[in-house]
Tab-separated table of C-alpha atoms in Angstrom:
chain	number	residue	atom	x	y	z
A	1395	MET	CA	-81.988	211.013	-132.707
A	1396	GLN	CA	-78.907	212.752	-133.953
A	1397	GLN	CA	-79.129	215.699	-131.726
A	1398	SER	CA	-79.775	212.339	-128.982
A	1399	SER	CA	-76.312	210.795	-129.451
A	1400	SER	CA	-74.609	214.243	-129.890
A	1401	ALA	CA	-75.396	215.610	-126.713
A	1402	LEU	CA	-74.409	211.898	-125.096
A	1403	ARG	CA	-71.085	212.397	-127.122
A	1404	GLY	CA	-70.843	215.897	-125.584
A	1405	ARG	CA	-70.849	213.972	-122.097
A	1406	VAL	CA	-68.748	211.502	-122.255
A	1407	VAL	CA	-65.824	214.350	-123.167
A	1408	ARG	CA	-66.949	216.196	-120.211
A	1409	THR	CA	-66.528	213.251	-118.092
A	1410	GLN	CA	-62.879	212.694	-120.135
A	1411	ASP	CA	-61.590	216.128	-119.413
A	1412	THR	CA	-63.395	216.376	-115.901
A	1413	LEU	CA	-61.149	213.224	-114.528
A	1414	GLN	CA	-58.391	214.615	-117.094
A	1415	ARG	CA	-58.347	217.588	-114.246
A	1416	ASP	CA	-58.837	215.300	-111.402
A	1417	ALA	CA	-55.667	213.659	-112.472
A	1418	TRP	CA	-53.263	216.349	-113.224
A	1419	ARG	CA	-54.725	217.814	-109.504
A	1420	ALA	CA	-53.031	213.399	-108.023
A	1421	HIS	CA	-50.281	214.568	-110.251
A	1422	GLU	CA	-49.695	218.183	-109.010
A	1423	ASN	CA	-50.428	217.078	-104.561
A	1424	LEU	CA	-48.827	213.911	-104.934
A	1425	ARG	CA	-45.628	216.321	-106.449
A	1426	SER	CA	-45.675	218.771	-103.552
A	1427	ARG	CA	-47.032	216.485	-100.270
A	1428	GLY	CA	-46.118	213.347	-101.017
A	1429	GLU	CA	-50.022	212.464	-101.156
A	1430	VAL	CA	-53.028	211.096	-103.386
A	1431	LEU	CA	-56.172	213.054	-103.200
A	1432	ASP	CA	-59.490	212.086	-103.561
A	1433	VAL	CA	-60.997	212.964	-106.357
A	1434	LEU	CA	-58.937	210.133	-108.473
A	1435	ARG	CA	-61.746	207.292	-109.588
A	1436	PRO	CA	-61.769	204.837	-106.110
A	1437	GLY	CA	-59.548	201.934	-109.135
A	1438	VAL	CA	-57.100	204.117	-110.184
A	1439	ARG	CA	-56.963	205.730	-106.952
A	1440	GLU	CA	-55.716	202.539	-105.049
A	1441	SER	CA	-53.352	201.129	-108.206
A	1442	TRP	CA	-51.659	204.363	-108.027
A	1443	GLN	CA	-51.511	203.631	-103.223
A	1444	ARG	CA	-50.488	200.311	-103.986
A	1445	SER	CA	-47.787	201.979	-107.250
A	1446	LEU	CA	-46.349	204.399	-104.465
A	1447	ARG	CA	-44.601	201.073	-102.465
A	1448	HIS	CA	-43.035	200.253	-105.778
A	1449	HIS	CA	-42.214	204.252	-106.705
A	1450	PRO	CA	-42.051	206.814	-104.756
A	1451	ASP	CA	-41.017	208.185	-107.834
A	1452	PRO	CA	-43.221	208.471	-111.102
A	1453	ASP	CA	-40.511	208.940	-113.172
A	1454	ALA	CA	-38.409	205.933	-112.158
A	1455	ALA	CA	-42.142	203.917	-112.495
A	1456	ARG	CA	-40.665	202.612	-116.534
A	1457	SER	CA	-40.532	199.795	-118.299
A	1458	ALA	CA	-37.566	197.188	-117.971
A	1459	LEU	CA	-37.566	194.536	-121.708
A	1460	VAL	CA	-37.236	190.874	-119.938
A	1461	LEU	CA	-37.837	189.206	-122.078
A	1462	GLU	CA	-36.280	189.592	-125.727
A	1463	GLY	CA	-34.943	187.485	-128.987
A	1464	ALA	CA	-35.028	183.228	-128.747
A	1465	GLU	CA	-36.157	183.254	-125.402
A	1466	LEU	CA	-38.792	185.050	-126.390
A	1467	GLU	CA	-40.150	183.472	-129.386
A	1468	ALA	CA	-39.853	180.219	-127.356
A	1469	TYR	CA	-41.905	181.032	-124.296
A	1470	ARG	CA	-44.510	183.001	-126.985
A	1471	ARG	CA	-45.185	179.324	-128.124
A	1472	SER	CA	-44.863	177.389	-124.723
A	1473	HIS	CA	-47.152	180.225	-122.670
A	1474	PRO	CA	-51.704	178.754	-123.332
A	1475	LEU	CA	-51.794	182.100	-124.187
A	1476	ALA	CA	-49.854	181.585	-127.731
A	1477	SER	CA	-53.866	179.634	-128.595
A	1478	ILE	CA	-56.060	182.165	-129.154
A	1479	MET	CA	-53.831	184.706	-131.231
A	1480	PRO	CA	-56.258	184.061	-134.334
A	1481	VAL	CA	-58.502	184.867	-132.601
A	1482	ILE	CA	-57.232	188.089	-131.454
A	1483	GLN	CA	-55.951	189.208	-135.122
A	1484	ARG	CA	-59.273	188.362	-136.604
A	1485	LEU	CA	-61.110	190.476	-133.849
A	1486	LEU	CA	-58.562	193.043	-133.030
A	1487	VAL	CA	-55.785	193.163	-135.041
A	1488	GLU	CA	-57.172	193.433	-138.164
A	1489	PRO	CA	-59.791	195.844	-137.871
A	1490	GLY	CA	-57.836	198.394	-136.148
A	1491	ARG	CA	-54.666	198.458	-137.584
A	1492	ASP	CA	-55.089	201.376	-139.931
A	1493	THR	CA	-57.388	203.254	-136.784
A	1494	GLY	CA	-54.770	204.510	-134.549
A	1495	LEU	CA	-54.510	201.534	-132.442
A	1496	LEU	CA	-52.262	198.929	-130.873
A	1497	VAL	CA	-53.128	195.165	-129.482
A	1498	ALA	CA	-51.285	194.095	-126.855
A	1499	VAL	CA	-51.282	190.157	-125.371
A	1500	GLY	CA	-49.817	189.470	-121.800
A	1501	ASP	CA	-48.710	187.648	-119.863
A	1502	GLN	CA	-49.967	186.611	-115.906
A	1503	LEU	CA	-47.428	188.297	-115.356
A	1504	GLY	CA	-47.314	191.304	-116.613
A	1505	ARG	CA	-44.969	190.821	-119.484
A	1506	LEU	CA	-46.680	191.955	-122.710
A	1507	LEU	CA	-45.825	189.117	-125.697
A	1508	TRP	CA	-47.337	190.165	-128.422
A	1509	VAL	CA	-47.550	194.305	-129.760
A	1510	ASP	CA	-49.108	195.257	-132.789
A	1511	GLY	CA	-51.531	197.513	-134.278
A	1512	ASP	CA	-51.368	201.138	-136.517
A	1513	PRO	CA	-46.991	200.824	-138.126
A	1514	GLU	CA	-46.752	204.032	-136.657
A	1515	LEU	CA	-47.896	204.112	-133.209
A	1516	LEU	CA	-45.801	200.892	-132.758
A	1517	ARG	CA	-41.890	202.829	-133.177
A	1518	ARG	CA	-43.742	206.245	-131.053
A	1519	ALA	CA	-44.829	202.821	-128.050
A	1520	GLU	CA	-41.243	202.342	-128.195
A	1521	ASP	CA	-40.177	205.414	-127.254
A	1522	MET	CA	-42.307	204.330	-123.641
A	1523	MET	CA	-41.131	200.300	-124.128
A	1524	PHE	CA	-44.259	199.482	-124.862
A	1525	MET	CA	-43.609	195.653	-126.588
A	1526	PRO	CA	-42.723	192.044	-127.329
A	1527	GLY	CA	-40.811	190.986	-124.055
A	1528	ALA	CA	-41.401	194.847	-121.758
A	1529	ASP	CA	-42.512	194.029	-118.377
A	1530	TRP	CA	-45.454	195.917	-118.363
A	1531	SER	CA	-47.052	195.094	-114.379
A	1532	GLU	CA	-47.859	197.725	-111.651
A	1533	HIS	CA	-44.720	196.704	-109.347
A	1534	THR	CA	-42.837	198.005	-112.273
A	1535	VAL	CA	-44.702	200.768	-114.261
A	1536	GLY	CA	-47.553	201.617	-111.936
A	1537	THR	CA	-51.381	201.917	-113.526
A	1538	SER	CA	-51.704	201.312	-116.351
A	1539	ALA	CA	-54.318	198.927	-118.063
A	1540	PRO	CA	-52.897	195.727	-118.522
A	1541	GLY	CA	-50.685	195.770	-114.638
A	1542	THR	CA	-53.436	196.911	-113.607
A	1543	ALA	CA	-56.181	194.706	-114.532
A	1544	LEU	CA	-53.809	191.467	-113.951
A	1545	ALA	CA	-53.736	193.452	-110.333
A	1546	THR	CA	-57.270	193.015	-109.317
A	1547	GLY	CA	-58.584	190.495	-112.300
A	1548	ARG	CA	-60.881	192.347	-114.154
A	1549	SER	CA	-61.298	194.676	-117.154
A	1550	VAL	CA	-60.225	198.364	-116.957
A	1551	GLN	CA	-59.823	201.762	-118.115
A	1552	ILE	CA	-56.644	204.286	-117.600
A	1553	ALA	CA	-56.995	207.017	-119.501
A	1554	GLY	CA	-53.851	209.793	-120.381
A	1555	ALA	CA	-52.869	211.123	-116.636
A	1556	GLU	CA	-54.403	209.192	-115.148
A	1557	HIS	CA	-51.883	206.744	-115.884
A	1558	PHE	CA	-48.370	206.034	-113.045
A	1559	SER	CA	-46.128	207.262	-114.950
A	1560	PRO	CA	-45.491	210.841	-116.344
A	1561	GLN	CA	-43.621	209.017	-119.379
A	1562	VAL	CA	-47.603	207.642	-120.202
A	1563	HIS	CA	-49.355	210.200	-120.242
A	1564	PRO	CA	-50.036	210.933	-124.197
A	1565	TRP	CA	-51.482	207.372	-123.888
A	1566	SER	CA	-54.456	205.513	-123.060
A	1567	CYS	CA	-55.897	202.473	-122.686
A	1568	THR	CA	-58.718	199.693	-121.937
A	1569	ALA	CA	-57.730	196.361	-121.159
A	1570	VAL	CA	-59.374	192.294	-120.122
A	1571	PRO	CA	-58.538	190.175	-118.009
A	1572	VAL	CA	-58.302	186.405	-119.666
A	1573	GLN	CA	-59.045	183.253	-117.264
A	1574	ASP	CA	-58.691	179.722	-118.237
A	1575	PRO	CA	-61.423	178.245	-118.486
A	1576	GLU	CA	-61.309	175.591	-116.645
A	1577	SER	CA	-59.087	176.094	-113.651
A	1578	GLY	CA	-60.206	179.977	-113.414
A	1579	SER	CA	-56.953	180.906	-112.884
A	1580	VAL	CA	-55.519	183.855	-114.368
A	1581	LEU	CA	-53.271	183.319	-118.108
A	1582	GLY	CA	-52.717	186.440	-118.363
A	1583	VAL	CA	-54.256	189.972	-120.442
A	1584	VAL	CA	-55.293	191.648	-123.287
A	1585	ASP	CA	-55.576	195.171	-123.381
A	1586	ILE	CA	-56.022	198.365	-126.620
A	1587	THR	CA	-53.319	201.596	-126.662
A	1588	GLY	CA	-53.248	204.939	-127.689
A	1589	LYS	CA	-55.117	207.973	-127.489
A	1590	GLU	CA	-58.436	208.540	-126.531
A	1591	GLU	CA	-60.819	206.212	-128.886
A	1592	ALA	CA	-59.211	203.634	-127.696
A	1593	VAL	CA	-61.081	204.358	-123.655
A	1594	ALA	CA	-64.380	204.097	-125.370
A	1595	VAL	CA	-66.946	202.202	-124.276
A	1596	HIS	CA	-67.393	201.466	-127.699
A	1597	THR	CA	-63.784	199.473	-127.252
A	1598	LEU	CA	-63.926	198.274	-123.939
A	1599	ALA	CA	-67.219	196.468	-125.198
A	1600	LEU	CA	-64.877	194.857	-127.960
A	1601	VAL	CA	-62.770	193.755	-125.586
A	1602	GLN	CA	-64.355	191.300	-123.900
A	1603	ALA	CA	-66.645	190.126	-127.212
A	1604	ALA	CA	-62.712	189.370	-128.927
A	1605	VAL	CA	-60.698	187.687	-124.919
A	1606	ALA	CA	-64.741	186.368	-124.790
A	1607	ALA	CA	-64.667	184.474	-127.402
A	1608	ALA	CA	-60.912	183.590	-127.270
A	1609	THR	CA	-61.699	181.350	-124.304
A	1610	ALA	CA	-64.753	179.928	-125.756
A	1611	GLN	CA	-62.640	179.282	-128.488
A	1612	LEU	CA	-59.352	178.223	-126.211
A	1613	ARG	CA	-61.707	175.855	-124.569
A	1614	VAL	CA	-62.641	173.955	-128.011
A	1615	GLU	CA	-59.092	173.011	-129.040
A	1616	ARG	CA	-58.557	171.586	-125.663
A	1617	LEU	CA	-62.175	169.442	-126.475
A	1618	GLN	CA	-60.189	168.653	-129.687
A	1619	SER	CA	-56.675	168.232	-128.679
A	1620	GLY	CA	-57.315	166.160	-125.951
A	1621	GLY	CA	-58.943	163.557	-129.144
A	1622	THR	CA	-55.643	163.678	-130.896
A	1623	ARG	CA	-53.660	163.055	-127.823
A	1624	ARG	CA	-55.383	159.919	-127.295
A	1625	GLY	CA	-54.858	158.697	-131.446
A	1626	ASN	CA	-51.451	159.799	-130.885
A	1627	GLY	CA	-50.764	157.128	-127.718
A	1628	GLY	CA	-50.298	160.699	-125.190
A	1629	THR	CA	-46.951	161.516	-125.742
A	1630	ALA	CA	-48.066	165.157	-127.538
A	1631	ARG	CA	-48.096	168.457	-125.012
A	1632	SER	CA	-50.055	170.583	-125.350
A	1633	THR	CA	-49.192	173.896	-125.032
A	1634	LEU	CA	-53.078	175.414	-124.624
A	1635	TYR	CA	-53.358	174.244	-120.432
A	1636	GLN	CA	-52.154	175.384	-117.344
A	1637	ASP	CA	-51.653	171.915	-115.045
A	1638	SER	CA	-53.415	173.139	-112.329
A	1639	LEU	CA	-53.181	171.512	-108.512
A	1640	GLN	CA	-57.163	173.624	-107.440
A	1641	VAL	CA	-56.789	173.313	-102.457
A	1642	LEU	CA	-57.852	176.550	-101.943
A	1643	GLY	CA	-61.454	176.680	-100.057
A	1644	THR	CA	-61.946	172.157	-100.662
A	1645	ASP	CA	-60.755	168.871	-98.845
A	1646	THR	CA	-61.040	167.634	-101.466
A	1647	ALA	CA	-58.551	169.328	-104.763
A	1648	GLY	CA	-58.938	169.340	-107.886
A	1649	LEU	CA	-56.326	168.226	-110.549
A	1650	CYS	CA	-56.163	170.048	-113.863
A	1651	VAL	CA	-53.706	167.530	-116.410
A	1652	ASP	CA	-53.630	168.594	-120.078
A	1653	GLY	CA	-57.015	169.576	-119.937
A	1654	LYS	CA	-58.484	166.312	-117.995
A	1655	ARG	CA	-59.671	166.448	-114.576
A	1656	VAL	CA	-59.439	164.409	-111.418
A	1657	GLN	CA	-60.673	165.581	-107.496
A	1658	LEU	CA	-58.932	163.633	-104.926
A	1659	SER	CA	-59.039	162.514	-102.228
A	1660	GLN	CA	-58.389	164.739	-98.951
A	1661	ARG	CA	-55.144	161.930	-98.170
A	1662	HIS	CA	-53.853	162.422	-101.685
A	1663	SER	CA	-54.267	166.278	-102.316
A	1664	GLU	CA	-53.229	166.542	-99.011
A	1665	LEU	CA	-50.136	164.305	-100.747
A	1666	MET	CA	-50.020	166.741	-104.323
A	1667	THR	CA	-49.633	169.848	-102.703
A	1668	LEU	CA	-47.210	169.220	-100.385
A	1669	LEU	CA	-45.448	167.734	-103.101
A	1670	ALA	CA	-46.244	171.168	-104.875
A	1671	VAL	CA	-45.267	172.905	-102.588
A	1672	HIS	CA	-41.916	171.385	-102.333
A	1673	PRO	CA	-41.110	171.173	-105.519
A	1674	ARG	CA	-37.199	169.760	-105.461
A	1675	GLY	CA	-38.358	166.049	-103.678
A	1676	LEU	CA	-39.411	164.842	-100.529
A	1677	SER	CA	-38.977	161.321	-99.541
A	1678	ALA	CA	-41.147	158.610	-97.265
A	1679	GLU	CA	-39.668	159.992	-93.835
A	1680	GLU	CA	-39.805	163.976	-95.157
A	1681	LEU	CA	-43.441	163.293	-96.303
A	1682	ALA	CA	-44.539	161.206	-93.288
A	1683	VAL	CA	-43.632	163.531	-90.832
A	1684	LEU	CA	-45.346	166.369	-93.161
A	1685	ALA	CA	-49.017	164.428	-94.757
A	1686	TYR	CA	-49.777	162.299	-91.062
A	1687	PRO	CA	-51.259	164.494	-87.926
A	1688	GLU	CA	-49.781	161.719	-86.222
A	1689	ALA	CA	-46.573	159.440	-86.561
A	1690	ALA	CA	-46.822	157.425	-89.411
A	1691	SER	CA	-44.514	154.099	-90.378
A	1692	VAL	CA	-42.134	154.834	-94.061
A	1693	GLY	CA	-44.728	151.997	-95.599
A	1694	SER	CA	-47.896	153.578	-95.159
A	1695	VAL	CA	-46.680	156.258	-96.799
A	1696	ARG	CA	-45.168	154.107	-99.735
A	1697	ALA	CA	-48.491	152.304	-99.890
A	1698	GLU	CA	-50.040	155.821	-100.191
A	1699	MET	CA	-48.249	156.672	-102.960
A	1700	LEU	CA	-48.301	153.802	-104.351
A	1701	ARG	CA	-52.093	154.028	-104.821
A	1702	LEU	CA	-51.116	157.674	-106.597
A	1703	ARG	CA	-49.372	157.375	-109.018
A	1704	LYS	CA	-51.252	154.219	-110.366
A	1705	LEU	CA	-54.282	156.664	-109.986
A	1706	LEU	CA	-53.154	159.671	-111.548
A	1707	SER	CA	-51.653	157.627	-114.525
A	1708	ARG	CA	-54.620	155.321	-114.995
A	1709	SER	CA	-56.817	158.734	-114.824
A	1710	VAL	CA	-54.962	161.887	-115.186
A	1711	SER	CA	-51.691	161.328	-117.294
A	1712	ALA	CA	-48.873	159.397	-116.618
A	1713	ARG	CA	-46.537	163.166	-117.674
A	1714	ILE	CA	-47.817	164.212	-113.918
A	1715	VAL	CA	-46.684	160.917	-112.146
A	1716	PRO	CA	-44.399	161.454	-109.176
A	1717	GLY	CA	-41.616	159.875	-109.309
A	1718	SER	CA	-39.625	158.194	-106.186
A	1719	ARG	CA	-36.978	158.456	-103.929
A	1720	PRO	CA	-37.669	161.146	-103.757
A	1721	TYR	CA	-40.956	161.713	-104.238
A	1722	ARG	CA	-40.986	164.594	-106.855
A	1723	LEU	CA	-43.606	166.478	-109.163
A	1724	PRO	CA	-41.767	165.719	-112.405
A	1725	ALA	CA	-43.763	168.690	-114.308
A	1726	GLU	CA	-44.239	172.261	-112.524
A	1727	LEU	CA	-48.073	171.705	-111.001
A	1728	GLY	CA	-49.679	175.514	-110.714
A	1729	LEU	CA	-50.800	176.182	-107.189
A	1730	ASP	CA	-53.984	178.188	-106.589
A	1731	ALA	CA	-52.446	178.729	-102.716
A	1732	GLY	CA	-49.369	179.922	-104.889
A	1733	GLN	CA	-50.497	182.520	-107.703
A	1734	VAL	CA	-52.204	183.322	-103.927
A	1735	ARG	CA	-48.958	184.326	-102.992
A	1736	ALA	CA	-47.326	185.371	-105.885
A	1737	CYS	CA	-50.050	188.568	-106.647
A	1738	LEU	CA	-48.909	189.577	-102.689
A	1739	SER	CA	-45.656	189.358	-102.843
A	1740	ARG	CA	-46.812	192.340	-106.384
A	1741	GLY	CA	-48.859	193.666	-104.393
A	1742	ALA	CA	-51.602	192.613	-105.990
A	1743	HIS	CA	-53.927	192.059	-103.302
A	1744	ARG	CA	-57.848	192.763	-104.941
A	1745	LEU	CA	-56.422	189.344	-107.466
A	1746	ALA	CA	-55.065	187.619	-104.746
A	1747	LEU	CA	-58.521	187.974	-103.342
A	1748	ASN	CA	-60.491	187.731	-106.178
A	1749	ILE	CA	-58.522	183.758	-106.324
A	1750	TYR	CA	-58.713	183.150	-102.338
A	1751	LYS	CA	-61.822	180.660	-102.378
A	1752	GLY	CA	-61.012	179.993	-98.858
A	1753	PRO	CA	-59.047	177.650	-96.027
A	1754	VAL	CA	-56.086	175.505	-97.677
A	1755	LEU	CA	-57.584	171.905	-97.596
A	1756	PRO	CA	-60.071	173.985	-94.546
A	1757	HIS	CA	-60.328	170.430	-92.053
A	1758	SER	CA	-56.890	168.574	-93.456
A	1759	GLN	CA	-54.683	167.954	-90.134
A	1760	ALA	CA	-51.569	167.088	-92.490
A	1761	PRO	CA	-48.806	169.320	-90.459
A	1762	GLY	CA	-47.715	170.053	-93.600
A	1763	ILE	CA	-50.504	171.251	-94.870
A	1764	VAL	CA	-51.144	173.049	-91.674
A	1765	GLU	CA	-48.739	175.266	-91.054
A	1766	LEU	CA	-49.251	176.241	-95.775
A	1767	ARG	CA	-52.977	177.022	-94.915
A	1768	ARG	CA	-51.934	179.178	-91.862
A	1769	GLY	CA	-49.634	180.230	-93.303
A	1770	LEU	CA	-50.826	182.524	-96.443
A	1771	SER	CA	-54.613	183.493	-94.664
A	1772	ALA	CA	-51.563	185.495	-92.499
A	1773	GLU	CA	-50.077	186.725	-95.555
A	1774	LEU	CA	-53.615	187.552	-96.949
A	1775	ARG	CA	-54.026	189.764	-93.229
A	1776	GLU	CA	-51.020	191.164	-93.449
A	1777	ALA	CA	-51.581	192.485	-96.430
A	1778	VAL	CA	-54.955	193.682	-96.709
A	1779	LEU	CA	-54.447	195.137	-94.095
A	1780	ALA	CA	-51.224	196.698	-93.443
A	1781	GLU	CA	-50.985	197.844	-97.446
A	1782	ALA	CA	-54.577	197.863	-99.132
A	1783	GLY	CA	-57.301	200.809	-99.349
A	1784	ILE	CA	-60.934	200.609	-98.987
A	1785	GLU	CA	-62.816	198.507	-101.103
A	1786	THR	CA	-60.259	195.967	-100.958
A	1787	VAL	CA	-60.517	195.864	-96.946
A	1788	LEU	CA	-64.108	195.746	-97.658
A	1789	GLN	CA	-63.487	192.477	-100.121
A	1790	TYR	CA	-61.644	190.308	-97.887
A	1791	LEU	CA	-64.240	190.639	-94.550
A	1792	LYS	CA	-66.853	188.581	-96.706
A	1793	LEU	CA	-64.396	185.561	-96.000
A	1794	GLN	CA	-65.730	183.065	-93.359
A	1795	GLU	CA	-62.077	183.739	-91.861
A	1796	ALA	CA	-62.419	187.744	-92.018
A	1797	ALA	CA	-65.767	187.250	-89.950
A	1798	ASN	CA	-64.777	187.322	-86.110
A	1799	ASP	CA	-62.198	189.885	-87.433
A	1800	ALA	CA	-62.799	192.888	-85.675
A	1801	GLU	CA	-58.928	194.757	-86.741
A	1802	ALA	CA	-60.342	194.012	-89.538
A	1803	TRP	CA	-63.562	195.114	-88.866
A	1804	HIS	CA	-62.428	198.135	-87.255
A	1805	LEU	CA	-60.303	200.267	-90.063
A	1806	ALA	CA	-62.527	199.518	-92.724
A	1807	LEU	CA	-64.126	202.370	-90.187
A	1808	GLN	CA	-61.310	204.220	-90.222
A	1809	LEU	CA	-61.471	203.549	-93.720
A	1810	LEU	CA	-64.722	204.765	-94.747
A	1811	PRO	CA	-65.210	208.454	-95.633
A	1812	PRO	CA	-68.225	209.798	-92.659
A	1813	ARG	CA	-70.719	210.311	-94.734
A	1814	SER	CA	-70.660	206.935	-96.215
A	1815	PRO	CA	-73.944	204.137	-95.998
A	1816	ARG	CA	-71.088	201.712	-95.808
A	1817	ARG	CA	-70.306	202.537	-92.429
A	1818	ALA	CA	-74.352	201.078	-90.836
A	1819	GLY	CA	-73.444	197.821	-92.433
A	1820	ILE	CA	-69.633	198.495	-90.608
A	1821	VAL	CA	-70.915	198.964	-87.839
A	1822	ALA	CA	-73.362	196.259	-87.587
A	1823	GLY	CA	-70.912	193.871	-88.163
A	1824	LEU	CA	-68.407	194.840	-85.507
A	1825	GLN	CA	-71.471	194.809	-82.619
A	1826	ARG	CA	-72.435	191.454	-84.075
A	1827	ILE	CA	-68.141	190.758	-82.496
A	1828	GLU	CA	-69.164	192.258	-79.340
A	1829	ARG	CA	-71.997	190.138	-78.695
A	1830	ASP	CA	-70.517	186.953	-79.449
A	1831	LEU	CA	-67.245	187.671	-77.933
A	1832	ALA	CA	-70.300	189.278	-74.704
């Protein structure tokens, strides 16, 4: 058994040595030719390619402090991840305080909210701005575990020279995204940073287990806080929730507010979506134009809005009931379509595709919804075809709306290596499209 364990450790070390040599070669090639070598792991290579769109010079990719002082404290208190911190403290921070590791928790935009762990390492990490309030998104720092996990929506390990920024080469990190247990939207990320131990196989399993425990705790606390709110008349605003409206790939939107979920009718789905994308509000006349494919009277709009307001007040929360004159949502509502658009704007194409479950309210004929649906679909397609790597393109081809997109299928064929076994499936797809056209 001892020999077997030693052999396994030897293989792991040799693998890490190879990864580091390949990463150094890629950095040298980037400096001399401005190209990214294929020797990088596929996920790291795609992250570098995204990073280059923001920073042609890796030396310029540095973190920046975007939240501090009272603003940071207020934001941390109001963020849904605040409720999981006792679990993270117990499972990750306390056991690792004297092991040369740091534990960081960041929001969905890549801003670190909490950083704790080995005291000496904390001081050293501040030299590269790895501290609460700092932005560690791919857009700012390039490839790193927190930013890349958020960009892809998946667990990731980044070791040493695999980091895009040379400033981060002495460090290694493992990060796991945290998803809302009800809506599935990304709330943030949990990261472990340090030396080689930070990218050990057991480290990834440990962080994943901690995130799973934290998510389960979040679900339990939401159920308990729901009972508490009913007892005090519903006046308390819990920070456990991220109010959301899911409209992708469904004709009837799912509305989540303070842990309560209701499935809206198609008409009410259209109205709530339009109000979510127009936070400044809409008059009855404007809403009539955007919500009805044919001319509708202002009276019809007002009657429908009255029914919607009664439904929300009775079944969800009075806190989300739209005001009138103009019709406007009183609280911010996270729209899954808006989250896709935000991901695309910062180059997180894989995460955008993970969130994108299909067109916005696919069968709606409301002019405002049709415009939103077409616009988002076009933005997604343009981003994938113009800037994404092969894995992202292949993921895009799984969408129903890409089934007959010959240009996207041809692009996949161009990006795949000549001997890739996946070329056969792409060729078959192109042949199917040609048969359909014939």
